Tab-separated table of C-alpha atoms in Angstrom:
chain	number	residue	atom	x	y	z
A	1	UNK	CA	10.609	1.430	-17.189
A	2	UNK	CA	8.785	-0.499	-14.483
A	3	UNK	CA	7.737	-3.526	-16.528
A	4	UNK	CA	10.496	-5.574	-14.895
A	5	UNK	CA	9.058	-4.864	-11.448
A	6	UNK	CA	5.531	-5.703	-12.554
A	7	UNK	CA	6.746	-8.937	-14.138
A	8	UNK	CA	8.259	-9.866	-10.756
A	9	UNK	CA	4.919	-9.262	-9.039
A	10	UNK	CA	5.480	-5.768	-7.672
A	11	UNK	CA	2.567	-3.368	-7.408
A	12	UNK	CA	3.581	-0.172	-9.212
A	13	UNK	CA	1.601	3.042	-9.592
A	14	UNK	CA	2.668	6.519	-10.674
A	15	UNK	CA	0.813	9.807	-10.210
A	16	UNK	CA	1.115	13.386	-11.465
A	17	UNK	CA	3.521	12.766	-14.372
A	18	UNK	CA	5.975	10.811	-12.225
A	19	UNK	CA	6.640	8.314	-15.024
A	20	UNK	CA	7.653	11.041	-17.457
A	21	UNK	CA	9.830	12.764	-14.859
A	22	UNK	CA	11.648	9.568	-13.908
A	23	UNK	CA	12.195	8.378	-17.471
A	24	UNK	CA	13.252	11.802	-18.697
A	25	UNK	CA	15.354	13.272	-15.887
A	26	UNK	CA	16.202	10.351	-13.592
A	27	UNK	CA	16.519	7.313	-15.868
A	28	UNK	CA	19.823	6.068	-14.428
A	29	UNK	CA	18.743	6.682	-10.835
A	30	UNK	CA	15.470	4.877	-11.441
A	31	UNK	CA	17.238	1.875	-12.927
A	32	UNK	CA	19.456	1.608	-9.852
A	33	UNK	CA	16.386	1.871	-7.622
A	34	UNK	CA	14.694	-0.917	-9.583
A	35	UNK	CA	17.790	-3.097	-9.158
A	36	UNK	CA	17.786	-2.530	-5.392
A	37	UNK	CA	14.119	-3.480	-5.156
A	38	UNK	CA	14.552	-6.614	-7.268
A	39	UNK	CA	17.362	-7.794	-5.004
A	40	UNK	CA	15.223	-7.443	-1.859
A	41	UNK	CA	14.364	-10.684	-0.118
A	42	UNK	CA	12.817	-11.555	3.231
A	43	UNK	CA	12.606	-15.061	4.638
A	44	UNK	CA	9.350	-16.452	5.956
A	45	UNK	CA	11.019	-16.849	9.353
A	46	UNK	CA	11.977	-13.159	9.412
A	47	UNK	CA	8.338	-12.211	8.971
A	48	UNK	CA	7.652	-13.915	12.282
A	49	UNK	CA	10.695	-12.904	14.267
A	50	UNK	CA	10.898	-9.201	13.505
A	51	UNK	CA	8.809	-6.201	12.542
A	52	UNK	CA	8.678	-2.447	12.200
A	53	UNK	CA	11.079	-0.160	10.404
A	54	UNK	CA	14.158	-1.633	12.084
A	55	UNK	CA	13.553	-5.257	11.061
A	56	UNK	CA	16.630	-6.996	9.686
A	57	UNK	CA	14.964	-7.424	6.309
A	58	UNK	CA	13.969	-3.772	6.099
A	59	UNK	CA	17.445	-2.685	7.111
A	60	UNK	CA	18.916	-4.706	4.240
A	61	UNK	CA	16.795	-2.710	1.817
A	62	UNK	CA	17.656	0.523	3.595
A	63	UNK	CA	21.360	-0.319	3.455
A	64	UNK	CA	21.125	-1.040	-0.273
A	65	UNK	CA	19.531	2.373	-0.792
A	66	UNK	CA	22.136	4.097	1.371
A	67	UNK	CA	24.874	2.504	-0.719
A	68	UNK	CA	23.143	3.781	-3.857
A	69	UNK	CA	23.243	7.333	-2.466
A	70	UNK	CA	19.782	7.590	-0.886
A	71	UNK	CA	20.779	9.206	2.442
A	72	UNK	CA	18.669	10.395	5.357
A	73	UNK	CA	18.038	14.142	5.184
A	74	UNK	CA	16.269	16.697	7.334
A	75	UNK	CA	14.639	19.468	5.282
A	76	UNK	CA	14.118	22.702	7.221
A	77	UNK	CA	11.686	25.286	5.866
A	78	UNK	CA	11.851	28.704	7.522
A	79	UNK	CA	9.424	31.594	7.186
A	80	UNK	CA	11.171	34.968	7.515
A	81	UNK	CA	9.290	38.258	7.667
A	82	UNK	CA	11.262	41.537	7.619
A	83	UNK	CA	14.400	39.682	8.520
A	84	UNK	CA	12.864	37.880	11.465
A	85	UNK	CA	12.154	34.175	11.535
A	86	UNK	CA	8.496	33.566	12.312
A	87	UNK	CA	8.289	29.831	11.778
A	88	UNK	CA	10.541	26.853	11.108
A	89	UNK	CA	9.336	23.385	10.133
A	90	UNK	CA	11.498	20.325	9.619
A	91	UNK	CA	10.693	17.257	7.542
A	92	UNK	CA	13.010	14.292	8.039
A	93	UNK	CA	13.035	11.881	5.109
A	94	UNK	CA	14.757	8.514	5.468
A	95	UNK	CA	16.064	8.354	1.895
A	96	UNK	CA	16.912	11.369	-0.253
A	97	UNK	CA	18.868	11.322	-3.495
A	98	UNK	CA	20.345	14.616	-4.716
A	99	UNK	CA	20.942	14.628	-8.476
A	100	UNK	CA	21.892	17.200	-11.079
A	101	UNK	CA	18.301	17.154	-12.373
A	102	UNK	CA	16.698	17.524	-8.960
A	103	UNK	CA	16.018	15.714	-5.691
A	104	UNK	CA	14.125	12.479	-5.050
A	105	UNK	CA	12.639	11.525	-1.672
A	106	UNK	CA	11.766	7.975	-0.586
A	107	UNK	CA	10.130	6.419	2.455
A	108	UNK	CA	9.753	2.722	3.309
A	109	UNK	CA	6.644	1.849	5.311
A	110	UNK	CA	7.164	-1.856	5.834
A	111	UNK	CA	5.024	-2.350	8.921
A	112	UNK	CA	3.763	0.779	10.612
A	113	UNK	CA	0.378	2.186	11.544
A	114	UNK	CA	-1.362	3.223	8.333
A	115	UNK	CA	-1.659	6.967	9.254
A	116	UNK	CA	2.075	7.127	8.571
A	117	UNK	CA	1.111	7.089	4.888
A	118	UNK	CA	-0.658	10.419	5.431
A	119	UNK	CA	2.432	11.843	7.114
A	120	UNK	CA	4.739	10.733	4.294
A	121	UNK	CA	2.489	11.882	1.467
A	122	UNK	CA	1.806	15.239	3.102
A	123	UNK	CA	5.542	15.734	3.678
A	124	UNK	CA	6.161	15.025	-0.006
A	125	UNK	CA	3.420	17.498	-0.902
A	126	UNK	CA	4.905	20.293	1.225
A	127	UNK	CA	8.454	19.703	0.056
A	128	UNK	CA	7.405	19.599	-3.586
A	129	UNK	CA	5.423	22.828	-3.186
A	130	UNK	CA	8.579	24.495	-1.849
A	131	UNK	CA	10.684	23.172	-4.732
A	132	UNK	CA	12.735	21.021	-2.370
A	133	UNK	CA	12.000	17.707	-4.112
A	134	UNK	CA	11.087	16.695	-7.634
A	135	UNK	CA	9.238	13.520	-6.746
A	136	UNK	CA	8.278	11.251	-3.824
A	137	UNK	CA	8.568	7.467	-3.639
A	138	UNK	CA	6.735	5.205	-1.175
A	139	UNK	CA	7.552	1.506	-0.710
A	140	UNK	CA	5.322	-0.842	1.295
A	141	UNK	CA	4.052	-4.431	1.442
A	142	UNK	CA	2.302	-5.388	-1.768
A	143	UNK	CA	-1.257	-6.673	-2.068
A	144	UNK	CA	-0.378	-10.304	-2.759
A	145	UNK	CA	2.117	-10.449	0.098
A	146	UNK	CA	-0.441	-8.999	2.493
A	147	UNK	CA	-3.136	-11.422	1.334
A	148	UNK	CA	-0.856	-14.424	1.816
A	149	UNK	CA	0.562	-13.385	5.182
A	150	UNK	CA	-1.513	-15.754	7.320
A	151	UNK	CA	-0.708	-18.711	5.077
A	152	UNK	CA	2.996	-17.809	5.047
A	153	UNK	CA	3.120	-17.831	8.851
A	154	UNK	CA	1.024	-20.985	9.263
A	155	UNK	CA	2.976	-22.989	6.690
A	156	UNK	CA	6.319	-21.882	8.176
A	157	UNK	CA	5.264	-22.809	11.710
A	158	UNK	CA	3.927	-26.158	10.506
A	159	UNK	CA	7.006	-26.955	8.420
A	160	UNK	CA	9.307	-26.227	11.367
A	161	UNK	CA	7.227	-28.418	13.680
A	162	UNK	CA	6.575	-25.609	16.173
A	163	UNK	CA	3.921	-26.555	18.728
A	164	UNK	CA	4.197	-23.782	21.331
A	165	UNK	CA	5.107	-20.064	21.398
A	166	UNK	CA	8.129	-20.793	23.592
A	167	UNK	CA	9.694	-22.737	20.744
A	168	UNK	CA	9.845	-19.495	18.731
A	169	UNK	CA	12.167	-17.778	21.220
A	170	UNK	CA	15.327	-19.046	19.452
A	171	UNK	CA	14.012	-17.226	16.361
A	172	UNK	CA	14.331	-13.948	18.227
A	173	UNK	CA	10.627	-13.450	18.907
A	174	UNK	CA	9.854	-11.068	21.745
A	175	UNK	CA	7.791	-12.260	24.693
A	176	UNK	CA	4.098	-12.125	23.847
A	177	UNK	CA	1.861	-9.727	25.742
A	178	UNK	CA	-0.982	-10.931	27.966
A	179	UNK	CA	-3.490	-9.812	25.317
A	180	UNK	CA	-1.664	-11.716	22.584
A	181	UNK	CA	-1.481	-14.847	24.736
A	182	UNK	CA	-5.210	-14.696	25.441
A	183	UNK	CA	-6.037	-14.359	21.746
A	184	UNK	CA	-3.960	-17.446	20.956
A	185	UNK	CA	-5.392	-19.418	23.898
A	186	UNK	CA	-8.961	-18.721	22.767
A	187	UNK	CA	-8.243	-20.278	19.385
A	188	UNK	CA	-6.413	-23.261	20.856
A	189	UNK	CA	-9.345	-23.966	23.178
A	190	UNK	CA	-11.527	-24.187	20.077
A	191	UNK	CA	-9.235	-27.006	18.868
A	192	UNK	CA	-7.682	-24.887	16.108
A	193	UNK	CA	-4.282	-26.442	15.206
A	194	UNK	CA	-1.402	-24.508	16.710
A	195	UNK	CA	0.087	-23.355	13.374
A	196	UNK	CA	-3.253	-21.969	12.185
A	197	UNK	CA	-4.142	-20.483	15.580
A	198	UNK	CA	-0.789	-18.771	15.922
A	199	UNK	CA	-0.910	-17.457	12.336
A	200	UNK	CA	-4.406	-16.062	12.791
A	201	UNK	CA	-3.665	-14.245	16.049
A	202	UNK	CA	-0.137	-13.188	15.073
A	203	UNK	CA	-1.022	-11.762	11.660
A	204	UNK	CA	-4.102	-9.950	12.988
A	205	UNK	CA	-1.953	-8.341	15.644
A	206	UNK	CA	1.201	-7.603	13.673
A	207	UNK	CA	0.177	-7.311	10.013
A	208	UNK	CA	-3.478	-6.341	10.421
A	209	UNK	CA	-5.596	-4.216	8.133
A	210	UNK	CA	-4.691	-1.038	10.043
A	211	UNK	CA	-0.995	-1.374	9.232
A	212	UNK	CA	0.890	-0.034	6.222
A	213	UNK	CA	0.258	-2.126	3.115
A	214	UNK	CA	-0.770	-1.591	-0.504
A	215	UNK	CA	-4.537	-1.352	-0.060
A	216	UNK	CA	-4.179	1.328	2.604
A	217	UNK	CA	-1.794	3.278	0.396
A	218	UNK	CA	-4.210	3.091	-2.527
A	219	UNK	CA	-6.954	4.453	-0.253
A	220	UNK	CA	-4.887	7.587	0.294
A	221	UNK	CA	-4.071	7.979	-3.375
A	222	UNK	CA	-7.727	7.711	-4.374
A	223	UNK	CA	-8.494	10.499	-1.909
A	224	UNK	CA	-5.783	12.668	-3.452
A	225	UNK	CA	-3.467	12.738	-0.441
A	226	UNK	CA	-0.108	14.105	-1.568
A	227	UNK	CA	-1.390	15.873	-4.684
A	228	UNK	CA	-0.030	17.468	-6.784
A	229	UNK	CA	3.391	16.026	-5.930
A	230	UNK	CA	4.568	13.474	-8.527
A	231	UNK	CA	4.552	10.058	-6.854
A	232	UNK	CA	5.972	6.595	-7.460
A	233	UNK	CA	4.255	3.942	-5.314
A	234	UNK	CA	5.680	0.438	-4.982
A	235	UNK	CA	4.320	-2.675	-3.265
A	236	UNK	CA	6.800	-5.443	-2.436
A	237	UNK	CA	5.560	-8.767	-3.892
A	238	UNK	CA	4.978	-12.225	-2.491
A	239	UNK	CA	7.901	-13.378	-4.627
A	240	UNK	CA	10.184	-11.417	-2.260
A	241	UNK	CA	9.418	-13.944	0.486
A	242	UNK	CA	11.902	-16.806	0.455
A	243	UNK	CA	11.168	-20.134	2.087
A	244	UNK	CA	7.498	-20.035	1.104
A	245	UNK	CA	6.560	-22.376	-1.705
A	246	UNK	CA	2.776	-22.099	-2.080
A	247	UNK	CA	2.106	-20.859	-5.605
A	248	UNK	CA	-1.530	-20.047	-4.851
A	249	UNK	CA	-2.112	-19.459	-1.130
A	250	UNK	CA	-5.410	-20.726	0.191
A	251	UNK	CA	-6.639	-18.259	2.791
């Protein structure tokens, strides 16, 4: 069912019989999800100008999921003893799809701190244990996109002829912090070309190893975080980045 995604460069992993569940009980819903993912695109410029869960690119994917019926939902689990409520816990999930066969939950971690993977997977685990969801889905940056990030930024800056951070303001970039400016200045003083210096400092700060991307998600899965909830894990590919032409990035 996911060969189309893999052929397009997506990282795809399933755990705890998720493939059988999706193909057997949620075939139509899965096909629509695959279509939404294949239509996702982010420009190289957007990678520089925005970030986090509210980035324009991420919101396009979120909007596509909302239109396909994946709505935000707050699950509330209450513990009642002898008629009295002793405890109530809520788990807000950004995308939930209620179907005749069950309920699917999905989170997008485009660019967050990597402990958010633990939160999402543990939420899926708790909700599955309570029978509230049938399966959890996590979407993040794929391995090849993450590996190419510095080259994407450097080549975009170079192609646009940008020679100073101030020239990025029309792109919608926020003012750089004092720490970020110092990191860039240190590289420039070492005679590193501006495009490479900016890419190195920018990517380390914004898309560093401690953010949410495929390798960090795999770390959690290897440790069994989220078990025994059935899981579908998806990494968005380098092919989703438009305006970047390097077939084999040299990092």
